[in-house]
Tab-separated table of C-alpha atoms and ligand atoms in Angstrom:
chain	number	residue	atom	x	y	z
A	786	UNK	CA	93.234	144.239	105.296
A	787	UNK	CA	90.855	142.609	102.367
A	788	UNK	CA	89.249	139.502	104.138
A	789	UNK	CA	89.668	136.213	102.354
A	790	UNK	CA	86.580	134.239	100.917
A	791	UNK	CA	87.132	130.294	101.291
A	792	UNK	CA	87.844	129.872	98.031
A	793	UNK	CA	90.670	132.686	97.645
A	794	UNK	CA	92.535	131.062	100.955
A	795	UNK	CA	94.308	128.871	98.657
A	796	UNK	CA	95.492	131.191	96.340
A	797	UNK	CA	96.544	133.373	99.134
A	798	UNK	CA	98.819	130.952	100.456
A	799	UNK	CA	100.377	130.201	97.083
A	800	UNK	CA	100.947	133.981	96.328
A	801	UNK	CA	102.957	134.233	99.755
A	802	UNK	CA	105.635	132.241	97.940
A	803	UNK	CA	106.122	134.687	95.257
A	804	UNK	CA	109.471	135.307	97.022
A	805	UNK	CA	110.435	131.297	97.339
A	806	UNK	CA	114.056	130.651	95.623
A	807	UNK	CA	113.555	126.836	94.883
A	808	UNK	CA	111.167	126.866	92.105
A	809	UNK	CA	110.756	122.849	92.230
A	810	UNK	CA	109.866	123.017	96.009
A	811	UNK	CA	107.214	126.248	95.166
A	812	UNK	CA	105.993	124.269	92.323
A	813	UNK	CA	105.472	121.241	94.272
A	814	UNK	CA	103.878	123.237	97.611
A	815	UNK	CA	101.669	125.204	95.490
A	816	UNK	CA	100.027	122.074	94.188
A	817	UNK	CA	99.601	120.951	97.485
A	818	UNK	CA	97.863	123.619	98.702
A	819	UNK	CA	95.668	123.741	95.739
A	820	UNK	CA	94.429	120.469	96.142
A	821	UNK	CA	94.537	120.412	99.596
A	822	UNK	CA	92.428	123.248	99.790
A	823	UNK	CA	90.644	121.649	96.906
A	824	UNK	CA	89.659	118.418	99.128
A	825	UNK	CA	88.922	120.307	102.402
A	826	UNK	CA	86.120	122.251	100.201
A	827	UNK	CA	84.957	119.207	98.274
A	828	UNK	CA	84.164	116.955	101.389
A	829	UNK	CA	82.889	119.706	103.650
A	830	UNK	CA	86.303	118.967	106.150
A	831	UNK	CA	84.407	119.711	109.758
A	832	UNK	CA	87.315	120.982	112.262
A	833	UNK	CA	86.660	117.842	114.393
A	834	UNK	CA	87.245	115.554	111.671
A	835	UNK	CA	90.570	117.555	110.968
A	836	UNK	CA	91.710	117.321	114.529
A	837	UNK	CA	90.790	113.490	113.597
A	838	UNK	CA	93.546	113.699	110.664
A	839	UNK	CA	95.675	115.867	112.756
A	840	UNK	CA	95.657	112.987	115.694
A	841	UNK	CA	96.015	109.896	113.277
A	842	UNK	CA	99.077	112.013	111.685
A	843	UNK	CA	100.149	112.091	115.424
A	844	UNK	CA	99.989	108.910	116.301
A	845	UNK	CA	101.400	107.428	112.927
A	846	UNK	CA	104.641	109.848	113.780
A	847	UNK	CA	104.985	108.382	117.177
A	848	UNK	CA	104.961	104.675	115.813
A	849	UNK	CA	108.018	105.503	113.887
A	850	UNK	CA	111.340	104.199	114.898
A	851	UNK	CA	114.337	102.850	113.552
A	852	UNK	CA	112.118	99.546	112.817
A	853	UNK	CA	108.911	100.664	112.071
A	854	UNK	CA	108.532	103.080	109.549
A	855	UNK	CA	104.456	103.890	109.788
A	856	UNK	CA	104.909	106.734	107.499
A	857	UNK	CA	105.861	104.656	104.415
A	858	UNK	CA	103.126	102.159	105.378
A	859	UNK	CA	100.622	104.826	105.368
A	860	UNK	CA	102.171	106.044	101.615
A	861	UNK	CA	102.168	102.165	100.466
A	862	UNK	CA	98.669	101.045	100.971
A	863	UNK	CA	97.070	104.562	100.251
A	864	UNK	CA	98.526	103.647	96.979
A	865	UNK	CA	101.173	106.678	96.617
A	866	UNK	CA	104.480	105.020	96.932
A	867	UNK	CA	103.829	103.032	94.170
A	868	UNK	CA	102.524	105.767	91.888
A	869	UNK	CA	105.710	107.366	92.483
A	870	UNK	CA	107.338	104.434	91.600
A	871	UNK	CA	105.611	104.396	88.282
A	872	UNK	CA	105.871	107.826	87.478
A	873	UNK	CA	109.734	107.678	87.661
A	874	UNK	CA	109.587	104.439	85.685
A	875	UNK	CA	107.892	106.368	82.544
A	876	UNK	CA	109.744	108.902	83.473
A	877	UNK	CA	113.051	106.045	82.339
A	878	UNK	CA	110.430	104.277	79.763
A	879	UNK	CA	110.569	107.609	77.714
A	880	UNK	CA	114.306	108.373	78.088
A	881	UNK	CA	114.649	104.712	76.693
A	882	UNK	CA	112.308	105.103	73.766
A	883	UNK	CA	114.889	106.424	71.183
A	884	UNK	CA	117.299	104.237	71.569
A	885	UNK	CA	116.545	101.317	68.687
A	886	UNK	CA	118.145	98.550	71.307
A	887	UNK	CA	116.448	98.738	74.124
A	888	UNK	CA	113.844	96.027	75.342
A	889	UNK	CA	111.663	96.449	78.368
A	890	UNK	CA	113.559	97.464	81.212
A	891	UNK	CA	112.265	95.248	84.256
A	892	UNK	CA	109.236	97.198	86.224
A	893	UNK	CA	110.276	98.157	89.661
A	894	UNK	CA	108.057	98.172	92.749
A	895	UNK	CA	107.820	99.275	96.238
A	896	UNK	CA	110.405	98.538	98.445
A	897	UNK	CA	108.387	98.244	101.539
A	898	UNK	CA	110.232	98.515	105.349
A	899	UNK	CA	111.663	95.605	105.754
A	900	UNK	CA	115.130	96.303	103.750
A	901	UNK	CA	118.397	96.638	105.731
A	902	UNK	CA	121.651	97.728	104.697
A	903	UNK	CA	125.081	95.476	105.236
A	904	UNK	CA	123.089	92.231	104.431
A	905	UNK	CA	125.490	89.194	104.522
A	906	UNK	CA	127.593	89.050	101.542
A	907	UNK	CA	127.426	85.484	99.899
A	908	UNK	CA	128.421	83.576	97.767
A	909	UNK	CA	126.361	82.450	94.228
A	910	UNK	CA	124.020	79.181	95.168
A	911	UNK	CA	124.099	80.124	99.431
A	912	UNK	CA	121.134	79.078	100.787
A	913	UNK	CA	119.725	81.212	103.106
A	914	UNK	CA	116.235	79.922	104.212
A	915	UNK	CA	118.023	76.791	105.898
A	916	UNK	CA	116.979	76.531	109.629
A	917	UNK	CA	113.668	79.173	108.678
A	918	UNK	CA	109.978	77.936	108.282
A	919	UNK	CA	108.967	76.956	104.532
A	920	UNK	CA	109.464	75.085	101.502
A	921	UNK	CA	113.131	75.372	99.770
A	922	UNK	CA	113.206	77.233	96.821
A	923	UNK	CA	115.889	78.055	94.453
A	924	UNK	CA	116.187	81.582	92.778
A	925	UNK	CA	118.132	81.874	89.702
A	926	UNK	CA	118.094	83.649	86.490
A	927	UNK	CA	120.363	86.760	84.950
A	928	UNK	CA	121.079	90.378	84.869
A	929	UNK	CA	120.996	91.973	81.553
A	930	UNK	CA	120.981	95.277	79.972
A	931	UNK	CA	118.207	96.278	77.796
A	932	UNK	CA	120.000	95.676	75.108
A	933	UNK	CA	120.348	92.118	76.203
A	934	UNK	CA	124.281	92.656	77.198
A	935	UNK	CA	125.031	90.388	80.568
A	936	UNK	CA	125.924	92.708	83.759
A	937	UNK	CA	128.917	90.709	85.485
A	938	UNK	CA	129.124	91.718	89.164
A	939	UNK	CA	126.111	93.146	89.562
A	940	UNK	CA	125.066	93.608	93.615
A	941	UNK	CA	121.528	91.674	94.361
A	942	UNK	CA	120.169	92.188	97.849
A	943	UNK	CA	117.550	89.646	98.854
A	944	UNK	CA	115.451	90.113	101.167
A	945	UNK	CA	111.918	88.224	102.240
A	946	UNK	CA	109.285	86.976	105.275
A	947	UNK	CA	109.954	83.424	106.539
A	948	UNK	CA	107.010	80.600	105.661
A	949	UNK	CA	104.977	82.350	108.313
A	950	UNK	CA	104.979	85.059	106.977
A	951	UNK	CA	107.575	87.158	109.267
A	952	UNK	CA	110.753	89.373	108.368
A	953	UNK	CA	113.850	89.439	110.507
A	954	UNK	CA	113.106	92.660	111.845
A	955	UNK	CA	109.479	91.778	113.248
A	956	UNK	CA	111.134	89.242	115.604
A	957	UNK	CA	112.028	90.898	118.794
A	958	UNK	CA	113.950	93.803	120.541
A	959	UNK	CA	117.350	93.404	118.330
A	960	UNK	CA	116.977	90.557	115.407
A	961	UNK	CA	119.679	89.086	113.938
A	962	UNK	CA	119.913	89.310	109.814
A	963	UNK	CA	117.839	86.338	108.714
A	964	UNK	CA	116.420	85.504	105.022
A	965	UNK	CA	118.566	88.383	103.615
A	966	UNK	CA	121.651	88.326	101.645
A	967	UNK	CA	123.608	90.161	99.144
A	968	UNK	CA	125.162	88.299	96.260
A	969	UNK	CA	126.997	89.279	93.014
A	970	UNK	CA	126.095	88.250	89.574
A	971	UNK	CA	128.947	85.864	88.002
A	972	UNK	CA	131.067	86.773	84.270
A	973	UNK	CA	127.898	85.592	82.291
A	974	UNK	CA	125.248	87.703	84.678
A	975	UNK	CA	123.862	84.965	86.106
A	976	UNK	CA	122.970	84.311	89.794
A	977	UNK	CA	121.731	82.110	92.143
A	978	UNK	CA	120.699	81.222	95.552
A	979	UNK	CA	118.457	78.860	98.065
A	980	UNK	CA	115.901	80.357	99.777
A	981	UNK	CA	112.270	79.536	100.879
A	982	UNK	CA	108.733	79.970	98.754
A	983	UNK	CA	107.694	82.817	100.084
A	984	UNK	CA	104.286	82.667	101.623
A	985	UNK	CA	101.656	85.794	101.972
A	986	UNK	CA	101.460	88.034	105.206
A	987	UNK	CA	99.796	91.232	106.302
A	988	UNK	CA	101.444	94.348	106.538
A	989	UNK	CA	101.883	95.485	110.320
A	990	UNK	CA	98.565	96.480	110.742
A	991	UNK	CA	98.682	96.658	114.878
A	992	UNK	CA	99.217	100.856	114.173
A	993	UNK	CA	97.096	103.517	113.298
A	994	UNK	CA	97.416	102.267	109.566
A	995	UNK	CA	96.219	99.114	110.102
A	996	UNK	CA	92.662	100.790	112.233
A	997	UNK	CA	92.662	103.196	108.571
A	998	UNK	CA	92.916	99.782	106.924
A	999	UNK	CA	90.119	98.210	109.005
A	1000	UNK	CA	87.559	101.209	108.824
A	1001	UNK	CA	88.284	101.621	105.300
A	1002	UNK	CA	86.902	98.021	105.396
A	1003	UNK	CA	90.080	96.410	103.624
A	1004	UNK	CA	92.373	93.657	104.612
A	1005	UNK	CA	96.217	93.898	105.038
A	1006	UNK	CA	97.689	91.081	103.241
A	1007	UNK	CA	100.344	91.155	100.326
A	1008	UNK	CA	100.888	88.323	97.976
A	1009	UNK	CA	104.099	86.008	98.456
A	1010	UNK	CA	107.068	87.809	96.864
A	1011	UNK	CA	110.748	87.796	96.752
A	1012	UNK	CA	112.194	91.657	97.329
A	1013	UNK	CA	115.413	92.151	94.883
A	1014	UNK	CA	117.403	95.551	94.843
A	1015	UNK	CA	119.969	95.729	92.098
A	1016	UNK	CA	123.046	97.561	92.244
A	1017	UNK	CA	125.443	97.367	89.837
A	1018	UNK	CA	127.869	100.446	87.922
A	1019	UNK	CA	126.804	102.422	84.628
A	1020	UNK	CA	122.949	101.616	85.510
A	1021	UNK	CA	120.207	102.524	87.574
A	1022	UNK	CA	119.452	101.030	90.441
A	1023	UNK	CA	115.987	98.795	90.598
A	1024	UNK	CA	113.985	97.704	93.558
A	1025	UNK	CA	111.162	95.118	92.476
A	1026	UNK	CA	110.227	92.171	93.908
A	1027	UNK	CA	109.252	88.609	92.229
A	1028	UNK	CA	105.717	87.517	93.276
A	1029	UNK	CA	104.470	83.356	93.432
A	1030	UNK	CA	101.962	82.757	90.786
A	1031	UNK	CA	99.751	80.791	92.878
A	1032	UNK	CA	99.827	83.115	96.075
A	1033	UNK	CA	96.212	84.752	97.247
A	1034	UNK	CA	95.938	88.528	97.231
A	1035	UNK	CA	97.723	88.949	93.781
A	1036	UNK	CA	94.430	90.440	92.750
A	1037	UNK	CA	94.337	93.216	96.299
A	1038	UNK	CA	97.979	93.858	97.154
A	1039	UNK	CA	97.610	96.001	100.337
A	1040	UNK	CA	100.048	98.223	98.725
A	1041	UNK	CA	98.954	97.745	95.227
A	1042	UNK	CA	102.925	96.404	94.197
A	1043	UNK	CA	101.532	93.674	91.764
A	1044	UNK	CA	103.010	94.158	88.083
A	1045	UNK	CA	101.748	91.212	86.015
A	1046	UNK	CA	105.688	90.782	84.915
A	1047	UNK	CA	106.827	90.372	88.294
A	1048	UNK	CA	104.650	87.464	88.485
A	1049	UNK	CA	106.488	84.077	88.323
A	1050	UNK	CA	105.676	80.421	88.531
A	1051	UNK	CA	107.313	78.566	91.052
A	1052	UNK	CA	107.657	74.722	89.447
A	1053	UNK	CA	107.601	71.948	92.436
A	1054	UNK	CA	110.090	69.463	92.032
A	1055	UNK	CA	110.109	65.991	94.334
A	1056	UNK	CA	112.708	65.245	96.582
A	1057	UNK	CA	116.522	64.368	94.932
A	1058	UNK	CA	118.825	66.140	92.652
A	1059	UNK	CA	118.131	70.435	92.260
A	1060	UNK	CA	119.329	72.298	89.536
A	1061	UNK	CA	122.654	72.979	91.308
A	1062	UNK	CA	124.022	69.455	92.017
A	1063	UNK	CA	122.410	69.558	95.114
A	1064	UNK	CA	120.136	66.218	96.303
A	1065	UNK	CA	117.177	67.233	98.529
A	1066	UNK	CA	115.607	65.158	100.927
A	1067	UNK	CA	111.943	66.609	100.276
A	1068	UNK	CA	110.286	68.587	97.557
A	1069	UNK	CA	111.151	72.080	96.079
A	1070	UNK	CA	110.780	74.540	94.016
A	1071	UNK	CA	112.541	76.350	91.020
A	1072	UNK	CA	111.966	79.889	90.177
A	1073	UNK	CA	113.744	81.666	87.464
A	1074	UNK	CA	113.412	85.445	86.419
A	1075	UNK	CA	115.631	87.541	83.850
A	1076	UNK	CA	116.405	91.222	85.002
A	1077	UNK	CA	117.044	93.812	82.707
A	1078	UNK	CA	118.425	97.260	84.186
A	1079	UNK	CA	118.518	100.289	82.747
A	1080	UNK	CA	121.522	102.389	81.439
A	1081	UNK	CA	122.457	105.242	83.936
A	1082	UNK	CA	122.582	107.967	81.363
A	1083	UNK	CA	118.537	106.917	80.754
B	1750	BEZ	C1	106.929	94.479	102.167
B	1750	BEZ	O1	106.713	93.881	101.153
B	1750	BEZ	O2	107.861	94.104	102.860
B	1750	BEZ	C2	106.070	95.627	102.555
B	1750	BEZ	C3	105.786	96.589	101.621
B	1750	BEZ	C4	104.988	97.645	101.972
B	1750	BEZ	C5	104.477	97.745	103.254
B	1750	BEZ	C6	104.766	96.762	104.184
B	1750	BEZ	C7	105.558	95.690	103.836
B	1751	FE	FE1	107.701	92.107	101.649
Protein backbone atom coordinates (compact mmCIF):
# COMPACT_ATOMS: atom_id res chain seq x y z
CA UNK A 1 0.00 0.00 0.00
CA UNK A 2 1.54 3.64 -1.11
CA UNK A 3 1.82 5.58 2.28
CA UNK A 4 0.15 8.95 2.38
CA UNK A 5 2.22 12.27 2.84
CA UNK A 6 0.18 14.91 5.04
CA UNK A 7 -0.66 16.80 2.39
CA UNK A 8 -2.17 13.92 0.04
CA UNK A 9 -4.50 12.74 3.24
CA UNK A 10 -7.00 15.11 2.06
CA UNK A 11 -7.20 14.21 -1.30
CA UNK A 12 -7.31 10.66 -0.30
CA UNK A 13 -10.34 11.04 1.55
CA UNK A 14 -12.08 12.97 -1.21
CA UNK A 15 -11.14 10.29 -3.88
CA UNK A 16 -12.88 7.55 -1.57
CA UNK A 17 -16.13 9.21 -2.64
CA UNK A 18 -15.64 8.65 -6.22
CA UNK A 19 -18.47 6.10 -5.77
CA UNK A 20 -20.92 8.69 -3.67
CA UNK A 21 -24.52 8.95 -5.53
CA UNK A 22 -25.54 12.45 -4.10
CA UNK A 23 -23.35 14.74 -5.93
CA UNK A 24 -24.53 17.89 -3.69
CA UNK A 25 -23.62 15.97 -0.44
CA UNK A 26 -19.93 14.82 -2.23
CA UNK A 27 -19.59 18.31 -3.34
CA UNK A 28 -20.28 19.73 -0.06
CA UNK A 29 -18.01 16.88 2.05
CA UNK A 30 -15.22 17.26 -0.26
CA UNK A 31 -14.94 20.91 0.59
CA UNK A 32 -14.96 20.10 4.00
CA UNK A 33 -12.32 17.95 4.03
CA UNK A 34 -10.26 20.21 1.95
CA UNK A 35 -10.39 22.90 4.22
CA UNK A 36 -10.50 21.01 7.11
CA UNK A 37 -7.45 19.41 6.27
CA UNK A 38 -6.44 22.81 5.05
CA UNK A 39 -6.78 24.39 8.76
CA UNK A 40 -5.35 21.38 10.68
CA UNK A 41 -2.02 22.02 8.44
CA UNK A 42 -2.15 25.79 8.63
CA UNK A 43 -2.27 26.07 12.55
CA UNK A 44 -0.02 23.13 13.30
CA UNK A 45 -3.44 21.20 15.04
CA UNK A 46 -1.38 19.26 18.07
CA UNK A 47 -3.56 15.95 18.90
CA UNK A 48 -4.16 17.40 22.42
CA UNK A 49 -5.60 20.47 21.19
CA UNK A 50 -7.89 18.23 18.88
CA UNK A 51 -9.02 16.08 21.74
CA UNK A 52 -9.66 19.83 23.10
CA UNK A 53 -12.14 20.38 19.97
CA UNK A 54 -13.24 16.87 20.16
CA UNK A 55 -14.33 17.47 24.09
CA UNK A 56 -15.88 21.06 23.57
CA UNK A 57 -17.88 19.31 20.52
CA UNK A 58 -18.82 16.84 23.37
CA UNK A 59 -19.91 18.85 25.76
CA UNK A 60 -21.80 21.38 23.40
CA UNK A 61 -23.84 17.99 22.20
CA UNK A 62 -24.71 17.14 25.71
CA UNK A 63 -26.13 20.74 26.46
CA UNK A 64 -28.64 20.17 23.79
CA UNK A 65 -32.20 19.52 24.60
CA UNK A 66 -35.49 20.32 23.53
CA UNK A 67 -34.74 23.99 25.07
CA UNK A 68 -31.35 24.59 24.55
CA UNK A 69 -30.08 24.25 21.30
CA UNK A 70 -26.01 24.83 21.94
CA UNK A 71 -25.33 23.76 18.49
CA UNK A 72 -27.03 26.74 16.77
CA UNK A 73 -25.48 29.02 19.42
CA UNK A 74 -22.13 27.80 18.58
CA UNK A 75 -23.11 28.43 14.50
CA UNK A 76 -24.62 32.04 15.52
CA UNK A 77 -21.83 33.76 17.25
CA UNK A 78 -18.99 31.98 15.19
CA UNK A 79 -20.70 34.01 12.62
CA UNK A 80 -21.97 31.02 10.22
CA UNK A 81 -25.66 31.04 10.63
CA UNK A 82 -25.84 34.30 9.48
CA UNK A 83 -23.59 33.88 6.45
CA UNK A 84 -25.90 31.29 5.47
CA UNK A 85 -28.54 33.49 5.88
CA UNK A 86 -26.98 35.91 3.49
CA UNK A 87 -25.89 33.64 1.02
CA UNK A 88 -29.51 32.39 0.44
CA UNK A 89 -30.64 36.01 0.47
CA UNK A 90 -28.35 36.82 -2.78
CA UNK A 91 -29.07 33.75 -3.68
CA UNK A 92 -33.23 35.49 -3.87
CA UNK A 93 -31.51 39.12 -4.57
CA UNK A 94 -30.36 37.65 -8.00
CA UNK A 95 -33.50 35.63 -8.87
CA UNK A 96 -35.25 39.10 -8.24
CA UNK A 97 -32.96 41.18 -10.39
CA UNK A 98 -34.83 40.74 -13.76
CA UNK A 99 -37.90 41.42 -12.83
CA UNK A 100 -38.36 45.50 -13.59
CA UNK A 101 -40.89 45.65 -10.33
CA UNK A 102 -39.24 44.51 -7.72
CA UNK A 103 -37.89 46.78 -4.77
CA UNK A 104 -35.70 45.50 -2.00
CA UNK A 105 -37.04 42.53 -0.55
CA UNK A 106 -36.69 42.98 3.40
CA UNK A 107 -33.14 41.39 4.68
CA UNK A 108 -33.70 38.42 6.84
CA UNK A 109 -31.64 37.43 9.88
CA UNK A 110 -30.97 34.74 12.28
CA UNK A 111 -33.63 33.24 13.95
CA UNK A 112 -31.87 32.42 17.11
CA UNK A 113 -33.44 29.51 19.76
CA UNK A 114 -35.89 31.05 21.28
CA UNK A 115 -38.82 30.49 18.52
CA UNK A 116 -41.69 28.07 19.32
CA UNK A 117 -44.27 26.74 17.21
CA UNK A 118 -48.30 27.05 18.09
CA UNK A 119 -47.73 30.64 19.49
CA UNK A 120 -51.13 32.13 20.61
CA UNK A 121 -53.14 33.20 17.75
CA UNK A 122 -54.38 36.89 18.23
CA UNK A 123 -56.05 39.21 17.22
CA UNK A 124 -54.61 42.70 15.27
CA UNK A 125 -53.71 45.45 18.21
CA UNK A 126 -53.40 42.35 21.27
CA UNK A 127 -51.07 43.38 23.56
CA UNK A 128 -48.93 40.92 24.70
CA UNK A 129 -46.21 42.45 27.02
CA UNK A 130 -49.06 43.34 29.64
CA UNK A 131 -48.18 41.82 33.11
CA UNK A 132 -44.11 41.40 31.67
CA UNK A 133 -41.19 43.78 32.74
CA UNK A 134 -40.66 46.93 30.32
CA UNK A 135 -41.86 49.87 28.65
CA UNK A 136 -45.14 49.40 26.28
CA UNK A 137 -44.50 49.58 22.86
CA UNK A 138 -46.67 49.37 19.90
CA UNK A 139 -45.58 47.49 16.64
CA UNK A 140 -47.27 48.32 13.52
CA UNK A 141 -46.56 48.74 9.94
CA UNK A 142 -47.45 46.46 6.59
CA UNK A 143 -46.70 43.49 4.53
CA UNK A 144 -46.03 44.12 0.97
CA UNK A 145 -44.73 42.46 -2.03
CA UNK A 146 -41.80 43.80 -3.77
CA UNK A 147 -43.70 45.16 -6.08
CA UNK A 148 -45.40 47.17 -3.43
CA UNK A 149 -48.81 44.93 -3.70
CA UNK A 150 -50.36 44.56 0.11
CA UNK A 151 -50.27 40.73 1.40
CA UNK A 152 -53.79 40.34 3.23
CA UNK A 153 -53.57 37.47 5.74
CA UNK A 154 -50.24 37.14 5.98
CA UNK A 155 -49.08 34.89 9.35
CA UNK A 156 -46.57 37.12 11.70
CA UNK A 157 -45.10 35.25 14.63
CA UNK A 158 -43.67 37.51 17.32
CA UNK A 159 -41.54 36.56 19.45
CA UNK A 160 -39.01 38.57 22.05
CA UNK A 161 -37.06 38.72 25.77
CA UNK A 162 -39.05 40.53 28.50
CA UNK A 163 -37.44 44.15 29.82
CA UNK A 164 -34.87 42.01 31.57
CA UNK A 165 -33.83 40.66 29.08
CA UNK A 166 -35.39 36.94 29.37
CA UNK A 167 -37.46 34.70 26.83
CA UNK A 168 -40.28 32.45 27.93
CA UNK A 169 -38.33 29.49 27.56
CA UNK A 170 -35.33 30.58 29.94
CA UNK A 171 -37.82 30.68 32.85
CA UNK A 172 -37.99 27.36 34.48
CA UNK A 173 -38.62 23.54 34.05
CA UNK A 174 -41.92 23.95 31.70
CA UNK A 175 -42.70 27.87 30.79
CA UNK A 176 -45.77 28.93 29.74
CA UNK A 177 -45.92 30.95 26.14
CA UNK A 178 -45.17 34.52 27.17
CA UNK A 179 -44.20 37.66 24.81
CA UNK A 180 -45.07 35.52 21.72
CA UNK A 181 -47.94 35.64 19.46
CA UNK A 182 -49.04 34.97 16.02
CA UNK A 183 -51.22 37.48 14.24
CA UNK A 184 -52.54 37.91 10.64
CA UNK A 185 -52.13 40.89 8.49
CA UNK A 186 -55.69 42.66 7.79
CA UNK A 187 -57.31 43.32 3.77
CA UNK A 188 -54.86 46.36 3.39
CA UNK A 189 -51.59 44.29 4.86
CA UNK A 190 -51.37 46.06 7.74
CA UNK A 191 -50.78 44.82 11.34
CA UNK A 192 -50.48 45.62 14.68
CA UNK A 193 -49.86 44.76 18.19
CA UNK A 194 -48.70 45.92 21.96
CA UNK A 195 -45.75 44.67 23.17
CA UNK A 196 -42.72 45.88 25.27
CA UNK A 197 -39.31 47.87 24.02
CA UNK A 198 -37.24 45.29 23.90
CA UNK A 199 -34.15 45.68 25.97
CA UNK A 200 -30.50 43.94 25.23
CA UNK A 201 -29.44 40.51 26.82
CA UNK A 202 -26.65 37.99 26.46
CA UNK A 203 -26.96 34.93 24.72
CA UNK A 204 -26.90 31.83 27.21
CA UNK A 205 -23.46 31.92 27.75
CA UNK A 206 -23.47 29.46 31.09
CA UNK A 207 -22.34 26.45 28.25
CA UNK A 208 -19.35 25.59 26.61
CA UNK A 209 -20.15 28.50 24.06
CA UNK A 210 -20.27 31.02 26.37
CA UNK A 211 -16.33 29.72 28.04
CA UNK A 212 -15.42 29.89 23.76
CA UNK A 213 -16.99 33.34 24.07
CA UNK A 214 -15.01 34.31 27.20
CA UNK A 215 -11.49 32.95 26.06
CA UNK A 216 -12.01 34.33 22.75
CA UNK A 217 -12.14 37.50 24.96
CA UNK A 218 -15.70 38.67 23.63
CA UNK A 219 -18.88 39.49 25.37
CA UNK A 220 -22.33 37.81 24.80
CA UNK A 221 -24.79 40.48 24.42
CA UNK A 222 -27.22 41.16 21.40
CA UNK A 223 -28.83 44.46 20.76
CA UNK A 224 -32.69 44.92 21.67
CA UNK A 225 -34.73 43.44 18.80
CA UNK A 226 -38.13 42.31 17.94
CA UNK A 227 -37.96 38.55 16.15
CA UNK A 228 -40.74 38.47 13.18
CA UNK A 229 -41.25 35.23 10.99
CA UNK A 230 -43.56 35.77 8.07
CA UNK A 231 -45.69 33.27 6.62
CA UNK A 232 -47.98 33.96 4.20
CA UNK A 233 -49.03 31.86 0.52
CA UNK A 234 -47.30 32.51 -3.01
CA UNK A 235 -44.05 33.90 -1.05
CA UNK A 236 -41.16 32.97 0.79
CA UNK A 237 -41.03 32.78 4.10
CA UNK A 238 -38.71 35.54 6.10
CA UNK A 239 -37.28 35.40 9.54
CA UNK A 240 -35.69 38.91 10.55
CA UNK A 241 -35.96 40.69 13.44
CA UNK A 242 -36.46 44.67 14.06
CA UNK A 243 -33.62 46.08 16.24
CA UNK A 244 -34.09 49.60 18.75
CA UNK A 245 -32.03 52.34 17.37
CA UNK A 246 -30.74 53.42 20.59
CA UNK A 247 -29.89 49.85 22.05
CA UNK A 248 -25.92 49.13 22.96
CA UNK A 249 -24.20 46.33 21.08
CA UNK A 250 -25.70 47.32 17.61
CA UNK A 251 -22.09 47.82 16.68
CA UNK A 252 -20.91 43.77 18.25
CA UNK A 253 -24.01 41.61 17.87
CA UNK A 254 -22.82 38.33 19.51
CA UNK A 255 -24.21 36.72 16.52
CA UNK A 256 -23.40 39.37 14.08
CA UNK A 257 -27.59 39.67 13.07
CA UNK A 258 -27.38 43.56 12.72
CA UNK A 259 -28.57 44.73 9.09
CA UNK A 260 -28.56 48.55 9.13
CA UNK A 261 -32.37 48.19 7.60
CA UNK A 262 -33.56 46.27 10.39
CA UNK A 263 -32.68 49.11 12.49
CA UNK A 264 -35.69 51.20 13.69
CA UNK A 265 -36.37 54.16 15.90
CA UNK A 266 -38.58 53.66 18.60
CA UNK A 267 -40.40 57.38 19.15
CA UNK A 268 -41.42 57.88 23.07
CA UNK A 269 -44.68 59.20 23.48
CA UNK A 270 -46.03 60.59 27.16
CA UNK A 271 -48.71 59.07 28.87
CA UNK A 272 -52.57 59.41 27.14
CA UNK A 273 -54.01 58.55 23.85
CA UNK A 274 -51.71 55.70 21.48
CA UNK A 275 -52.10 55.37 18.00
CA UNK A 276 -54.89 52.79 18.44
CA UNK A 277 -57.52 54.65 20.54
CA UNK A 278 -55.98 53.40 23.41
CA UNK A 279 -55.17 56.05 26.58
CA UNK A 280 -52.04 55.01 28.54
CA UNK A 281 -51.39 55.80 31.93
CA UNK A 282 -47.45 56.24 31.42
CA UNK A 283 -45.17 56.76 28.49
CA UNK A 284 -44.62 54.61 25.30
CA UNK A 285 -43.33 53.98 22.40
CA UNK A 286 -44.26 53.67 18.61
CA UNK A 287 -42.36 51.60 16.22
CA UNK A 288 -43.32 51.15 12.68
CA UNK A 289 -41.55 48.94 9.95
CA UNK A 290 -42.79 48.02 6.27
CA UNK A 291 -42.07 44.30 5.20
CA UNK A 292 -41.66 43.37 1.83
CA UNK A 293 -41.59 39.46 1.02
CA UNK A 294 -40.50 37.89 -1.75
CA UNK A 295 -42.46 36.02 -4.54
CA UNK A 296 -42.20 32.15 -4.11
CA UNK A 297 -41.27 31.43 -7.67
CA UNK A 298 -37.95 33.90 -6.79
C1 LIG B 1 -31.98 35.44 19.85
O1 LIG B 1 -32.02 36.53 19.36
O2 LIG B 1 -32.98 35.05 20.43
C2 LIG B 1 -30.74 34.63 19.77
C3 LIG B 1 -30.11 34.50 18.56
C4 LIG B 1 -28.97 33.76 18.49
C5 LIG B 1 -28.45 33.14 19.61
C6 LIG B 1 -29.09 33.29 20.83
C7 LIG B 1 -30.24 34.04 20.92
FE1 LIG C 1 -33.62 37.30 20.47
Amino acid sequence: MAQLEAQELAQAVIGRMADCREPRFQQVMSALVKHAHAFAREVQLAPDEWMAAIEFLTATGKMCDEKRQEFILLSDTLGISMLVVAIEQARVAAALRDKTDAGRPTEATVRGPFYRDGAPELELGADIGQGHAGEPAYYHGRVTDTAGKPIANCALDVWSSDGEGFYDLQQGADPAMALRARLRTDQDGNYRFWSIKPSCYPVPDDGPVGGMLHRMGRHPNRPGHMHMLLNAPGHERLVTHIFVSDSPYLDSDAVFGVRDSLVVDFDQHPAGPAPDGRILDKPFYTARYDFKLVPAAA
